C-alpha cells in the first residue's frame, strides 16, 4: 500500500495508559517503521513524536488544516467532569482537542477499550465522568478497535481497509466484523476440553498445563468477541494459551461486568 503521498494520521491521547500505543509500536505486519514511513504519515502523536511544545502544536494544526485531510485515531476516554478540565493536553481539554479534530477528520478510529467504551476510566465509580469517543461526539460512524490493548493487527487492518476504500462491516458495537465477528471461545484451542467437560481446577494444576479449559477459573471467552486466538500478540501467544483466562477486554464495561477476573 506504499504511496507517493502517504495519508495523514493524527493520533490523539485522552485518559488512558498508553498501552494501546505500546501495542501499535509492536506491530509486525507491517513493522512500525514501514507503517509510519511507507504507508501512513503519522503527523501527530503525543507520546512518540520528536517535536514538543509549540513545534508539536504547529504540527497538529498543519495536519488538521491540510487540504488532503486526515484520519483521526483517538486512544483513551474523554473526562467530562468540570467541563473536561481533568484532562488537558497543550492547554486544551482532551474533549476540545477531540471535538476540533473530529469535525475535520475523514474517518475516526477509536483505539482501545478506553476509547471505544470508556475502559478503566469509566469503571465504577467513574470519578472523571469519562465517556467513549463515540458517546462524547454523539456519532455513529466511529470505527471501534476494542481491546485492552487491542491487537495492533486489528488497528493496522482497519486502516488498510479504509485506505483501500473497502467497506468495513461493523457489528452492533461498531467493531469491524472481520476482527471481532467470532467469540474468543469459538476460536480457542482449549474448546475441545470445554466440550468434553474437562476443566482445570486451579492455575497451577496439571490439568491447566495439559490445556484443560479455564472456564471454572473465570474465563470470559464465551462472551467476548475478538480474534486473539487466531491472530496472536506479537505473532507469539495469547492470554488463554499462556494459561490466563480471557477477562473480556474487548467488551463494554468489562472492568465492571466481567470481574472478578479470577475465580477458584
Ligand atoms: Fe491502556 Fe487498555 Fe486503555 Fe489501551 S485500552 S489505553 S491498554 S487501559
Ligand atoms: Fe472457552 Fe475460555 Fe475454555 Fe477457551 S479457556 S474454551 S475461551 S472458556
Ligand atoms: Fe482480551 Fe480476552 Fe483477548 S482478555 S486480549 S479479548 S483473550
PDB file of N, CA, C and O and ligand atoms in Angstrom, residues 15-21 75-76 111-115 119-121 147-150 255, ligand 1:
ATOM      1  N   UNK A  15      -7.746  10.068  28.236  1.00  0.00           N
ATOM      2  CA  UNK A  15      -7.420   9.467  29.527  1.00  0.00           C
ATOM      3  C   UNK A  15      -7.144   7.986  29.299  1.00  0.00           C
ATOM      4  O   UNK A  15      -8.046   7.239  28.915  1.00  0.00           O
ATOM      5  N   UNK A  16      -5.914   7.573  29.501  1.00  0.00           N
ATOM      6  CA  UNK A  16      -5.509   6.209  29.160  1.00  0.00           C
ATOM      7  C   UNK A  16      -4.154   5.897  29.756  1.00  0.00           C
ATOM      8  O   UNK A  16      -3.581   6.735  30.441  1.00  0.00           O
ATOM      9  N   UNK A  17      -3.620   4.724  29.411  1.00  0.00           N
ATOM     10  CA  UNK A  17      -2.339   4.289  29.979  1.00  0.00           C
ATOM     11  C   UNK A  17      -1.232   4.215  28.936  1.00  0.00           C
ATOM     12  O   UNK A  17      -0.105   3.865  29.262  1.00  0.00           O
ATOM     13  N   UNK A  18      -1.550   4.478  27.681  1.00  0.00           N
ATOM     14  CA  UNK A  18      -0.617   4.424  26.549  1.00  0.00           C
ATOM     15  C   UNK A  18      -0.284   2.989  26.143  1.00  0.00           C
ATOM     16  O   UNK A  18       0.538   2.752  25.259  1.00  0.00           O
ATOM     17  N   UNK A  19      -0.959   2.024  26.760  1.00  0.00           N
ATOM     18  CA  UNK A  19      -0.733   0.633  26.362  1.00  0.00           C
ATOM     19  C   UNK A  19      -1.118   0.373  24.921  1.00  0.00           C
ATOM     20  O   UNK A  19      -0.523  -0.485  24.253  1.00  0.00           O
ATOM     21  N   UNK A  20      -2.124   1.101  24.424  1.00  0.00           N
ATOM     22  CA  UNK A  20      -2.518   0.908  23.022  1.00  0.00           C
ATOM     23  C   UNK A  20      -1.413   1.376  22.079  1.00  0.00           C
ATOM     24  O   UNK A  20      -1.141   0.727  21.063  1.00  0.00           O
ATOM     25  N   UNK A  21      -0.785   2.504  22.417  1.00  0.00           N
ATOM     26  CA  UNK A  21       0.351   2.963  21.597  1.00  0.00           C
ATOM     27  C   UNK A  21       1.494   1.959  21.668  1.00  0.00           C
ATOM     28  O   UNK A  21       2.163   1.676  20.661  1.00  0.00           O
ATOM     29  N   UNK A  75      -6.886   7.476  21.199  1.00  0.00           N
ATOM     30  CA  UNK A  75      -6.648   6.483  22.249  1.00  0.00           C
ATOM     31  C   UNK A  75      -7.085   7.104  23.581  1.00  0.00           C
ATOM     32  O   UNK A  75      -6.704   8.225  23.902  1.00  0.00           O
ATOM     33  N   UNK A  76      -7.915   6.415  24.331  1.00  0.00           N
ATOM     34  CA  UNK A  76      -8.303   6.920  25.650  1.00  0.00           C
ATOM     35  C   UNK A  76      -9.715   7.447  25.690  1.00  0.00           C
ATOM     36  O   UNK A  76     -10.324   7.790  24.670  1.00  0.00           O
ATOM     37  N   UNK A 111      -9.220   3.800  19.345  1.00  0.00           N
ATOM     38  CA  UNK A 111      -8.203   2.759  19.524  1.00  0.00           C
ATOM     39  C   UNK A 111      -8.176   2.302  20.982  1.00  0.00           C
ATOM     40  O   UNK A 111      -7.786   3.047  21.877  1.00  0.00           O
ATOM     41  N   UNK A 112      -8.622   1.082  21.211  1.00  0.00           N
ATOM     42  CA  UNK A 112      -8.577   0.517  22.555  1.00  0.00           C
ATOM     43  C   UNK A 112      -9.872   0.712  23.325  1.00  0.00           C
ATOM     44  O   UNK A 112     -10.702   1.562  22.994  1.00  0.00           O
ATOM     45  N   UNK A 113     -10.039  -0.107  24.356  1.00  0.00           N
ATOM     46  CA  UNK A 113     -11.313  -0.123  25.073  1.00  0.00           C
ATOM     47  C   UNK A 113     -11.593   1.176  25.826  1.00  0.00           C
ATOM     48  O   UNK A 113     -12.761   1.533  26.025  1.00  0.00           O
ATOM     49  N   UNK A 114     -10.570   1.918  26.231  1.00  0.00           N
ATOM     50  CA  UNK A 114     -10.840   3.229  26.847  1.00  0.00           C
ATOM     51  C   UNK A 114     -11.558   4.129  25.846  1.00  0.00           C
ATOM     52  O   UNK A 114     -12.510   4.832  26.186  1.00  0.00           O
ATOM     53  N   UNK A 115     -11.079   4.125  24.618  1.00  0.00           N
ATOM     54  CA  UNK A 115     -11.675   4.990  23.585  1.00  0.00           C
ATOM     55  C   UNK A 115     -13.001   4.438  23.082  1.00  0.00           C
ATOM     56  O   UNK A 115     -13.932   5.198  22.803  1.00  0.00           O
ATOM     57  N   UNK A 119     -13.522   2.210  29.059  1.00  0.00           N
ATOM     58  CA  UNK A 119     -12.427   1.478  29.698  1.00  0.00           C
ATOM     59  C   UNK A 119     -12.350   1.671  31.193  1.00  0.00           C
ATOM     60  O   UNK A 119     -13.357   1.904  31.869  1.00  0.00           O
ATOM     61  N   UNK A 120     -11.132   1.572  31.716  1.00  0.00           N
ATOM     62  CA  UNK A 120     -10.954   1.618  33.172  1.00  0.00           C
ATOM     63  C   UNK A 120     -11.371   2.978  33.735  1.00  0.00           C
ATOM     64  O   UNK A 120     -11.837   3.078  34.865  1.00  0.00           O
ATOM     65  N   UNK A 121     -11.202   4.022  32.921  1.00  0.00           N
ATOM     66  CA  UNK A 121     -11.613   5.357  33.419  1.00  0.00           C
ATOM     67  C   UNK A 121     -13.101   5.416  33.748  1.00  0.00           C
ATOM     68  O   UNK A 121     -13.519   6.075  34.701  1.00  0.00           O
ATOM     69  N   UNK A 147     -10.261  -3.575  22.787  1.00  0.00           N
ATOM     70  CA  UNK A 147      -9.226  -4.421  23.377  1.00  0.00           C
ATOM     71  C   UNK A 147      -8.374  -3.605  24.323  1.00  0.00           C
ATOM     72  O   UNK A 147      -8.240  -2.392  24.169  1.00  0.00           O
ATOM     73  N   UNK A 148      -7.838  -4.247  25.302  1.00  0.00           N
ATOM     74  CA  UNK A 148      -7.055  -3.533  26.319  1.00  0.00           C
ATOM     75  C   UNK A 148      -5.755  -4.269  26.568  1.00  0.00           C
ATOM     76  O   UNK A 148      -5.632  -5.000  27.531  1.00  0.00           O
ATOM     77  N   UNK A 149      -4.756  -4.044  25.694  1.00  0.00           N
ATOM     78  CA  UNK A 149      -4.828  -3.255  24.476  1.00  0.00           C
ATOM     79  C   UNK A 149      -5.401  -4.079  23.321  1.00  0.00           C
ATOM     80  O   UNK A 149      -5.460  -5.302  23.393  1.00  0.00           O
ATOM     81  N   UNK A 150      -5.751  -3.385  22.230  1.00  0.00           N
ATOM     82  CA  UNK A 150      -6.159  -4.127  21.029  1.00  0.00           C
ATOM     83  C   UNK A 150      -4.943  -4.767  20.381  1.00  0.00           C
ATOM     84  O   UNK A 150      -3.816  -4.337  20.589  1.00  0.00           O
ATOM     85  N   UNK A 255     -14.491  -3.944  32.974  1.00  0.00           N
ATOM     86  CA  UNK A 255     -13.945  -3.812  34.332  1.00  0.00           C
ATOM     87  C   UNK A 255     -15.036  -4.051  35.375  1.00  0.00           C
ATOM     88  O   UNK A 255     -14.758  -4.560  36.466  1.00  0.00           O
TER      89      UNK A 255
HETATM   90 FE1  LIG B   1      -4.360   1.269  28.333  1.00  0.00          FE
HETATM   91 FE2  LIG B   1      -6.179  -0.609  27.944  1.00  0.00          FE
HETATM   92 FE3  LIG B   1      -6.897   1.931  27.783  1.00  0.00          FE
HETATM   93 FE4  LIG B   1      -5.350   0.898  25.870  1.00  0.00          FE
HETATM   94  S1  LIG B   1      -7.460   0.316  26.334  1.00  0.00           S
HETATM   95  S2  LIG B   1      -5.042   2.877  26.899  1.00  0.00           S
HETATM   96  S3  LIG B   1      -4.104  -0.573  27.056  1.00  0.00           S
HETATM   97  S4  LIG B   1      -6.143   0.886  29.674  1.00  0.00           S
END
